[in-house]
Amino acid sequence: MKNKQRVARHGRLSRWVAAAAIGLMALVIGAPSAMAQGNEKVDGQTYVIGTDTTFAPFEFRQNGELTGIDMDILQKIADDQGFKVEVRSLGFNAALAALSSNQVDGVIAGMSITDERKEIYDFSEPYFESGVQMAVAKNNDDIKAYEDLNGKTVVAKTGSEGETYAKSIAKKYGFTVKSLDQSATMYESVKAGSAVAVFDDYPVLAYGIAQGNGLKTVTDKVPGGSYGFAVNKGKNTALLAAFNDGLAEMKANGEYQEILDKYLSDPSASTPGNFFDLAAKSFPALMTGLWHTLLVTAISFAIAMVLGLVFGFMKLSGNIVLRGIATTFVNIFRGTPLLLWAFMFYFGLPQLTGWEISVWTAGVLTLSLNAGAYVAEIVRGGIQSVDPGQLEASRSLGLGYGKSMQKVVVPQAFKMMTPSLINQLIISLKDSSLLLAIGFGELLYQGQQIYAANFRVTETLIIVGVIYFIAIMALTKLANYADRRFNK
Amino acid sequence: MSAVTEQSSQLKIQVKDLHKSFGSNNVLKGIDLDIREGEVVCVIGPSGSGKSTLLRCLNKLEDITSGQVIVDGFDVTDPKVDINEVRRHVGMVFQHFNLFPHMTVAENIMLAPVELKKMDKAQARTRALELLERVGLKDKANARPASLSGGQKQRVAIARALAMAPGIMLFDEATSALDPEMVGEVLQVIKELADSGMTLVLVTHEMGFAREVGDRVIFMADGVVCEQGEPEQLFGNPQQERTRDFLSKVL
Ligand SMILES: Nc1ncnc2c1ncn2[C@@H]1O[C@H](COP(=O)(O)OP(=O)(O)OP(=O)(O)O)[C@@H](O)[C@H]1O
Ligand SMILES: [Mg+2]
């Protein structure tokens, strides 16, 4: 998802995509904002500005507040020029679509000024010169220039300017380029030594280093695109003029440089917080993630129990059709990866059927059908493990098959099934982390979001791991307690 | 339920040309048997001769291949018969007790009367305690089956089978799984049932007991009734070679 935005940022957002998105955005964003049309004076006005969700260091959330270079520059200019801003964090493509449909007055989102975009929007003077830079591990003194890369592997982000540049010089210097999806994982692979260097956007890299990602830059930046503030073509000229005036002023009085230094300064100037600060800061987001993990597991497992009972009994049925249906169900969902079904339900099913499927629906479907197949086998095994003499004794008393199952066989089977069911519950809880692949906001996904902003991958993963461990231990204890309580 | 003729009305069980096979294995090869009300019939014979299978055909725990079985006026072989109704008239006691381990002793006995809506819980409990008293285990009402000895378990199983007040009781080697010192207490209970005038069919290896309580002894071999008669006659003066052969091994 993140990567898609990055590609669009550097590539071109073709006109028809924007036009198609307008209709959609009108639905998503709802009521149009207050517009300040053609007013020559911006003083006292309030402007609605769209931006990305996370593109550190330009905009990202810290303790829930949107912050970053874009946000600081915008706020400073607004203060200076006497207008107010209402920022909407929409996501890159959505922000542009909202601008095209006049739902927002302007967009500031680390956006490169391109010829294609200039045809649809009016841009301010560039407020940031981007570019590509190479970085290596902090303790690596062997790689000082491109010449030292001969025979080595470097990483770059799929679809980024860094990748294009690295590939353009790879042959000349004799190195290999490996493409990865996220800045954070690129930095980790350099630190771990699976690649010697990373080519990335200079501001992103500088911010990562400032956050203590353990790298250092060793080359000068190769000039790349310039970022600008955009308004719709021919609209909000006063706002655009005010932005340019304010920017010029900031650059003159040094406030502009102060903001850049704040986010891109050398790590020696700003030491990263310790582990416990990180834990404390990331706690609220991780608790939300844990809550989603527990909720999706609980809902899915409840459904899986129903599916498992139905299909488990069907597997024991004398009717060959019922048995065949149940066996097919079990084989399909045990014989295919969980992740495949997550993609299938979230991406495939909407295309096949035209239904809108939320990430929750897709997540619950995936987990419950997968767990349902395993529970069906547990149920079948549990029932078969009950001495057939029990059913015979009950039937010989004149109780019907259903009553005998309900009163005599199932209670005993359930007792034998309990450890396996607890086991399956825990597997489902852990499997729910796979749903991050479709953007479900569970615990590991939240962890990923956190290290995408602060680049402290290992520490964040340790915290996430500890939370999973504690949650699963607590769940196991609870389940065992319930087992002892009800299955005396 | 099904038509029962005048002269057979005092017959509790009628078996006519009963055949039973498991796949290609013909286990019962044409059994004819009439059992009168209040009669105590002991079935003996070598292992694998089909004694258990015969017993289990009487309450249709096994599907009947061919022939007719009429129990307490119900044609068990009629596909339309309500087999659960028939089984309420026929109690069964198994070699391995088959008590329900997740219930107390009293609950084991109360299950059928309560679930079949014959009694409410309080009545069923009173009845269960009466039955337990009858088998000498009133103090075990709230115990779990796992805490009982083999003999006690089997006495509870008998009480459970009596809960629906059946007219017929079937026993399949009720004492075979017991330690010798516990056999007596179970036989004592069975003897009291016999004395009370209930119709009993007992598959047993206890020849002495068969001789003592049986009105009739049936010797089965190879899926047929090889010989039958009063205990004194069958044990004292067996007519068939196979019977003599069998008795010489077990007595
Ligand atoms: N459910 C079954 N499926 C297949 N064959 C069976 C089944 N039950 C019994 N048999 C077969 O039927 C035959 C008679 O078994 P049955 O249990 O009636 O003998 P029995 O006279 O009770 O012997 P025992 O004294 O050992 O209990 C045996 O050959 C046995 O293998
Ligand atoms: Mg037997």
GROMACS .gro file of C-alpha atoms in nm, chain A residues 29-356:
model
  328
   29ILE     CA    1  -1.494   1.269   0.204
   30GLY     CA    2  -1.858   1.372   0.223
   31ALA     CA    3  -1.963   1.733   0.266
   32PRO     CA    4  -1.756   1.983   0.069
   33SER     CA    5  -1.538   2.211   0.273
   34ALA     CA    6  -1.572   2.581   0.311
   35MET     CA    7  -1.404   2.736   0.013
   36ALA     CA    8  -1.228   3.068  -0.013
   37GLN     CA    9  -1.281   3.148  -0.377
   38GLY     CA   10  -1.071   3.411  -0.556
   39ASN     CA   11  -1.029   3.618  -0.240
   40GLU     CA   12  -0.729   3.845  -0.272
   41LYS     CA   13  -0.681   3.859   0.103
   42VAL     CA   14  -0.601   3.540   0.295
   43ASP     CA   15  -0.597   3.709   0.634
   44GLY     CA   16  -0.839   3.540   0.873
   45GLN     CA   17  -0.936   3.270   0.623
   46THR     CA   18  -0.938   2.899   0.702
   47TYR     CA   19  -0.808   2.665   0.433
   48VAL     CA   20  -0.855   2.290   0.416
   49ILE     CA   21  -0.529   2.119   0.320
   50GLY     CA   22  -0.499   1.754   0.220
   51THR     CA   23  -0.193   1.540   0.290
   52ASP     CA   24  -0.058   1.186   0.301
   53THR     CA   25  -0.107   0.948   0.595
   54THR     CA   26   0.257   0.851   0.651
   55PHE     CA   27   0.556   0.971   0.457
   56ALA     CA   28   0.828   1.033   0.712
   57PRO     CA   29   0.982   1.284   0.757
   58PHE     CA   30   0.732   1.497   0.563
   59GLU     CA   31   0.420   1.384   0.740
   60PHE     CA   32   0.383   1.115   1.001
   61ARG     CA   33   0.217   1.066   1.334
   62GLN     CA   34   0.395   1.108   1.659
   63ASN     CA   35   0.191   1.030   1.970
   64GLY     CA   36  -0.114   1.053   1.748
   65GLU     CA   37  -0.032   1.407   1.624
   66LEU     CA   38   0.042   1.467   1.260
   67THR     CA   39   0.388   1.618   1.233
   68GLY     CA   40   0.679   1.645   0.988
   69ILE     CA   41   0.852   1.890   0.753
   70ASP     CA   42   0.538   1.960   0.547
   71MET     CA   43   0.329   2.021   0.854
   72ASP     CA   44   0.583   2.253   1.018
   73ILE     CA   45   0.638   2.456   0.700
   74LEU     CA   46   0.266   2.489   0.636
   75GLN     CA   47   0.195   2.597   0.994
   76LYS     CA   48   0.477   2.852   0.997
   77ILE     CA   49   0.356   3.007   0.670
   78ALA     CA   50  -0.003   3.012   0.792
   79ASP     CA   51   0.101   3.190   1.114
   80ASP     CA   52   0.314   3.432   0.920
   81GLN     CA   53   0.049   3.514   0.658
   82GLY     CA   54  -0.237   3.522   0.904
   83PHE     CA   55  -0.455   3.236   0.776
   84LYS     CA   56  -0.568   2.916   0.942
   85VAL     CA   57  -0.533   2.562   0.813
   86GLU     CA   58  -0.740   2.253   0.871
   87VAL     CA   59  -0.527   1.950   0.774
   88ARG     CA   60  -0.686   1.630   0.645
   89SER     CA   61  -0.466   1.324   0.639
   90LEU     CA   62  -0.620   1.140   0.346
   91GLY     CA   63  -0.342   0.945   0.180
   92PHE     CA   64  -0.146   1.061  -0.122
   93ASN     CA   65  -0.376   0.961  -0.407
   94ALA     CA   66  -0.691   1.047  -0.215
   95ALA     CA   67  -0.556   1.393  -0.133
   96LEU     CA   68  -0.495   1.465  -0.501
   97ALA     CA   69  -0.838   1.336  -0.595
   98ALA     CA   70  -0.989   1.559  -0.328
   99LEU     CA   71  -0.799   1.856  -0.469
  100SER     CA   72  -0.927   1.788  -0.821
  101SER     CA   73  -1.284   1.782  -0.692
  102ASN     CA   74  -1.233   2.099  -0.483
  103GLN     CA   75  -1.293   1.910  -0.160
  104VAL     CA   76  -0.970   2.059  -0.029
  105ASP     CA   77  -0.808   2.393  -0.109
  106GLY     CA   78  -0.450   2.271  -0.135
  107VAL     CA   79  -0.228   1.966  -0.101
  108ILE     CA   80   0.112   1.938   0.065
  109ALA     CA   81   0.235   1.579   0.064
  110GLY     CA   82   0.603   1.554  -0.028
  111MET     CA   83   0.484   1.575  -0.387
  112SER     CA   84   0.730   1.606  -0.674
  113ILE     CA   85   0.657   1.881  -0.923
  114THR     CA   86   0.616   1.706  -1.258
  115ASP     CA   87   0.504   1.828  -1.601
  116GLU     CA   88   0.200   1.603  -1.594
  117ARG     CA   89   0.088   1.737  -1.259
  118LYS     CA   90   0.150   2.096  -1.367
  119GLU     CA   91  -0.119   2.052  -1.630
  120ILE     CA   92  -0.385   1.989  -1.364
  121TYR     CA   93  -0.255   2.183  -1.063
  122ASP     CA   94  -0.077   2.510  -0.991
  123PHE     CA   95   0.241   2.459  -0.787
  124SER     CA   96   0.419   2.685  -0.543
  125GLU     CA   97   0.791   2.753  -0.564
  126PRO     CA   98   0.976   2.431  -0.472
  127TYR     CA   99   1.003   2.409  -0.094
  128PHE     CA  100   1.232   2.106  -0.088
  129GLU     CA  101   1.502   1.970  -0.318
  130SER     CA  102   1.502   1.591  -0.300
  131GLY     CA  103   1.763   1.352  -0.438
  132VAL     CA  104   1.913   1.010  -0.399
  133GLN     CA  105   2.187   0.921  -0.154
  134MET     CA  106   2.381   0.608  -0.061
  135ALA     CA  107   2.421   0.491   0.297
  136VAL     CA  108   2.612   0.208   0.464
  137ALA     CA  109   2.620   0.062   0.813
  138LYS     CA  110   2.761   0.302   1.070
  139ASN     CA  111   3.059   0.078   1.150
  140ASN     CA  112   3.142   0.003   0.786
  141ASP     CA  113   3.465   0.180   0.687
  142ASP     CA  114   3.528  -0.017   0.370
  143ILE     CA  115   3.265   0.141   0.147
  144LYS     CA  116   3.334   0.509   0.089
  145ALA     CA  117   3.239   0.554  -0.276
  146TYR     CA  118   3.059   0.377  -0.560
  147GLU     CA  119   3.398   0.227  -0.665
  148ASP     CA  120   3.403   0.017  -0.347
  149LEU     CA  121   3.079  -0.158  -0.443
  150ASN     CA  122   3.239  -0.391  -0.699
  151GLY     CA  123   3.096  -0.744  -0.661
  152LYS     CA  124   2.867  -0.638  -0.377
  153THR     CA  125   2.488  -0.622  -0.336
  154VAL     CA  126   2.294  -0.305  -0.258
  155VAL     CA  127   1.924  -0.254  -0.180
  156ALA     CA  128   1.681   0.004  -0.316
  157LYS     CA  129   1.309   0.056  -0.287
  158THR     CA  130   1.089  -0.094  -0.558
  159GLY     CA  131   0.974   0.177  -0.801
  160SER     CA  132   1.170   0.462  -0.637
  161GLU     CA  133   1.415   0.716  -0.782
  162GLY     CA  134   1.681   0.545  -0.572
  163GLU     CA  135   1.624   0.219  -0.758
  164THR     CA  136   1.635   0.386  -1.097
  165TYR     CA  137   1.957   0.559  -1.010
  166ALA     CA  138   2.125   0.252  -0.857
  167LYS     CA  139   2.039   0.045  -1.163
  168SER     CA  140   2.173   0.313  -1.395
  169ILE     CA  141   2.521   0.291  -1.240
  170ALA     CA  142   2.520  -0.078  -1.138
  171LYS     CA  143   2.697  -0.200  -1.448
  172LYS     CA  144   2.958   0.069  -1.440
  173TYR     CA  145   3.060  -0.010  -1.083
  174GLY     CA  146   2.989  -0.384  -1.096
  175PHE     CA  147   2.733  -0.425  -0.817
  176THR     CA  148   2.393  -0.596  -0.795
  177VAL     CA  149   2.067  -0.420  -0.701
  178LYS     CA  150   1.813  -0.599  -0.487
  179SER     CA  151   1.472  -0.431  -0.459
  180LEU     CA  152   1.275  -0.426  -0.134
  181ASP     CA  153   0.941  -0.280  -0.039
  182GLN     CA  154   0.998  -0.074   0.271
  183SER     CA  155   1.263   0.168   0.391
  184ALA     CA  156   1.273  -0.001   0.730
  185THR     CA  157   1.346  -0.347   0.591
  186MET     CA  158   1.611  -0.205   0.356
  187TYR     CA  159   1.795  -0.051   0.648
  188GLU     CA  160   1.771  -0.374   0.846
  189SER     CA  161   1.924  -0.575   0.564
  190VAL     CA  162   2.216  -0.332   0.542
  191LYS     CA  163   2.271  -0.354   0.917
  192ALA     CA  164   2.243  -0.733   0.902
  193GLY     CA  165   2.501  -0.742   0.621
  194SER     CA  166   2.289  -0.909   0.351
  195ALA     CA  167   2.348  -0.590   0.149
  196VAL     CA  168   2.639  -0.347   0.193
  197ALA     CA  169   2.460  -0.025   0.100
  198VAL     CA  170   2.119   0.130   0.040
  199PHE     CA  171   2.012   0.385  -0.221
  200ASP     CA  172   1.715   0.585  -0.095
  201ASP     CA  173   1.556   0.929  -0.112
  202TYR     CA  174   1.786   1.165   0.069
  203PRO     CA  175   1.528   1.312   0.312
  204VAL     CA  176   1.391   0.971   0.405
  205LEU     CA  177   1.744   0.843   0.458
  206ALA     CA  178   1.849   1.148   0.655
  207TYR     CA  179   1.543   1.117   0.875
  208GLY     CA  180   1.612   0.749   0.935
  209ILE     CA  181   1.969   0.825   1.036
  210ALA     CA  182   1.844   1.101   1.265
  211GLN     CA  183   1.611   0.844   1.423
  212GLY     CA  184   1.912   0.623   1.491
  213ASN     CA  185   1.864   0.357   1.225
  214GLY     CA  186   2.235   0.269   1.251
  215LEU     CA  187   2.342   0.387   0.906
  216LYS     CA  188   2.557   0.672   0.773
  217THR     CA  189   2.562   0.843   0.437
  218VAL     CA  190   2.885   0.821   0.239
  219THR     CA  191   2.814   0.997  -0.092
  220ASP     CA  192   2.678   1.334  -0.195
  221LYS     CA  193   2.316   1.341  -0.292
  222VAL     CA  194   2.231   1.308  -0.658
  223PRO     CA  195   1.982   1.585  -0.733
  224GLY     CA  196   1.629   1.460  -0.800
  225GLY     CA  197   1.279   1.606  -0.796
  226SER     CA  198   1.160   1.918  -0.618
  227TYR     CA  199   0.859   1.914  -0.389
  228GLY     CA  200   0.586   2.175  -0.416
  229PHE     CA  201   0.258   2.282  -0.258
  230ALA     CA  202  -0.035   2.249  -0.502
  231VAL     CA  203  -0.374   2.414  -0.554
  232ASN     CA  204  -0.628   2.333  -0.822
  233LYS     CA  205  -0.558   2.492  -1.161
  234GLY     CA  206  -0.669   2.854  -1.155
  235LYS     CA  207  -0.814   2.837  -0.803
  236ASN     CA  208  -0.695   2.971  -0.470
  237THR     CA  209  -0.441   3.202  -0.627
  238ALA     CA  210  -0.432   3.411  -0.310
  239LEU     CA  211  -0.343   3.103  -0.103
  240LEU     CA  212  -0.068   3.007  -0.348
  241ALA     CA  213   0.075   3.358  -0.346
  242ALA     CA  214   0.066   3.368   0.033
  243PHE     CA  215   0.246   3.029   0.047
  244ASN     CA  216   0.521   3.160  -0.182
  245ASP     CA  217   0.557   3.483   0.020
  246GLY     CA  218   0.573   3.294   0.347
  247LEU     CA  219   0.824   3.043   0.210
  248ALA     CA  220   1.054   3.320   0.087
  249GLU     CA  221   1.035   3.485   0.427
  250MET     CA  222   1.116   3.160   0.611
  251LYS     CA  223   1.413   3.093   0.391
  252ALA     CA  224   1.536   3.450   0.450
  253ASN     CA  225   1.505   3.446   0.828
  254GLY     CA  226   1.647   3.095   0.881
  255GLU     CA  227   1.327   2.934   1.013
  256TYR     CA  228   1.316   2.712   0.705
  257GLN     CA  229   1.662   2.569   0.778
  258GLU     CA  230   1.566   2.519   1.143
  259ILE     CA  231   1.278   2.294   1.039
  260LEU     CA  232   1.497   2.089   0.804
  261ASP     CA  233   1.760   2.054   1.075
  262LYS     CA  234   1.498   1.941   1.321
  263TYR     CA  235   1.411   1.639   1.104
  264LEU     CA  236   1.726   1.572   0.907
  265SER     CA  237   2.007   1.661   1.148
  266ASP     CA  238   2.297   1.435   1.229
  267PRO     CA  239   2.223   1.159   1.481
  268SER     CA  240   2.496   1.293   1.710
  269ALA     CA  241   2.278   1.601   1.755
  270SER     CA  242   1.968   1.406   1.853
  271THR     CA  243   2.008   1.081   2.041
  272PRO     CA  244   1.720   0.841   1.995
  273GLY     CA  245   1.509   0.763   2.300
  274ASN     CA  246   1.587   0.441   2.488
  275PHE     CA  247   1.400   0.116   2.462
  276PHE     CA  248   1.150   0.204   2.731
  277ASP     CA  249   1.067   0.538   2.571
  278LEU     CA  250   1.000   0.350   2.250
  279ALA     CA  251   0.783   0.098   2.433
  280ALA     CA  252   0.587   0.371   2.610
  281LYS     CA  253   0.537   0.571   2.289
  282SER     CA  254   0.427   0.278   2.080
  283PHE     CA  255   0.203   0.134   2.352
  284PRO     CA  256  -0.132   0.293   2.253
  285ALA     CA  257  -0.102   0.188   1.887
  286LEU     CA  258   0.010  -0.162   1.984
  287MET     CA  259  -0.280  -0.198   2.227
  288THR     CA  260  -0.520  -0.108   1.947
  289GLY     CA  261  -0.347  -0.374   1.739
  290LEU     CA  262  -0.375  -0.629   2.019
  291TRP     CA  263  -0.744  -0.550   2.058
  292HIS     CA  264  -0.801  -0.608   1.687
  293THR     CA  265  -0.599  -0.930   1.702
  294LEU     CA  266  -0.805  -1.061   1.994
  295LEU     CA  267  -1.135  -0.951   1.844
  296VAL     CA  268  -1.077  -1.100   1.500
  297THR     CA  269  -0.953  -1.423   1.662
  298ALA     CA  270  -1.253  -1.446   1.895
  299ILE     CA  271  -1.511  -1.383   1.622
  300SER     CA  272  -1.339  -1.618   1.379
  301PHE     CA  273  -1.297  -1.894   1.633
  302ALA     CA  274  -1.661  -1.876   1.737
  303ILE     CA  275  -1.760  -1.921   1.372
  304ALA     CA  276  -1.496  -2.193   1.329
  305MET     CA  277  -1.652  -2.387   1.620
  306VAL     CA  278  -1.991  -2.386   1.450
  307LEU     CA  279  -1.838  -2.482   1.112
  308GLY     CA  280  -1.624  -2.747   1.281
  309LEU     CA  281  -1.919  -2.906   1.461
  310VAL     CA  282  -2.130  -2.913   1.146
  311PHE     CA  283  -1.856  -3.049   0.919
  312GLY     CA  284  -1.716  -3.279   1.188
  313PHE     CA  285  -2.055  -3.448   1.225
  314MET     CA  286  -2.097  -3.456   0.850
  315LYS     CA  287  -1.767  -3.644   0.826
  316LEU     CA  288  -1.909  -3.910   1.059
  317SER     CA  289  -2.238  -3.930   0.874
  318GLY     CA  290  -2.345  -4.246   0.699
  319ASN     CA  291  -2.458  -4.033   0.405
  320ILE     CA  292  -2.188  -4.038   0.139
  321VAL     CA  293  -2.286  -3.697  -0.002
  322LEU     CA  294  -2.262  -3.521   0.334
  323ARG     CA  295  -1.934  -3.698   0.405
  324GLY     CA  296  -1.802  -3.593   0.065
  325ILE     CA  297  -1.895  -3.228   0.117
  326ALA     CA  298  -1.728  -3.222   0.458
  327THR     CA  299  -1.415  -3.397   0.335
  328THR     CA  300  -1.387  -3.153   0.044
  329PHE     CA  301  -1.425  -2.855   0.275
  330VAL     CA  302  -1.160  -2.984   0.514
  331ASN     CA  303  -0.917  -3.076   0.238
  332ILE     CA  304  -0.951  -2.744   0.058
  333PHE     CA  305  -0.885  -2.529   0.362
  334ARG     CA  306  -0.618  -2.751   0.514
  335GLY     CA  307  -0.449  -2.796   0.178
  336THR     CA  308  -0.405  -2.431   0.085
  337PRO     CA  309  -0.218  -2.147   0.257
  338LEU     CA  310  -0.411  -1.908   0.477
  339LEU     CA  311  -0.256  -1.608   0.305
  340LEU     CA  312  -0.391  -1.718  -0.031
  341TRP     CA  313  -0.744  -1.702   0.108
  342ALA     CA  314  -0.683  -1.361   0.263
  343PHE     CA  315  -0.583  -1.227  -0.080
  344MET     CA  316  -0.864  -1.419  -0.246
  345PHE     CA  317  -1.134  -1.276  -0.019
  346TYR     CA  318  -0.996  -0.923  -0.008
  347PHE     CA  319  -0.881  -0.873  -0.366
  348GLY     CA  320  -1.033  -1.157  -0.569
  349LEU     CA  321  -1.389  -1.186  -0.441
  350PRO     CA  322  -1.481  -0.816  -0.491
  351GLN     CA  323  -1.363  -0.840  -0.852
  352LEU     CA  324  -1.551  -1.163  -0.914
  353THR     CA  325  -1.875  -1.058  -0.749
  354GLY     CA  326  -1.874  -0.681  -0.742
  355TRP     CA  327  -1.943  -0.688  -0.366
  356GLU     CA  328  -1.758  -0.453  -0.144
   0.00000   0.00000   0.00000
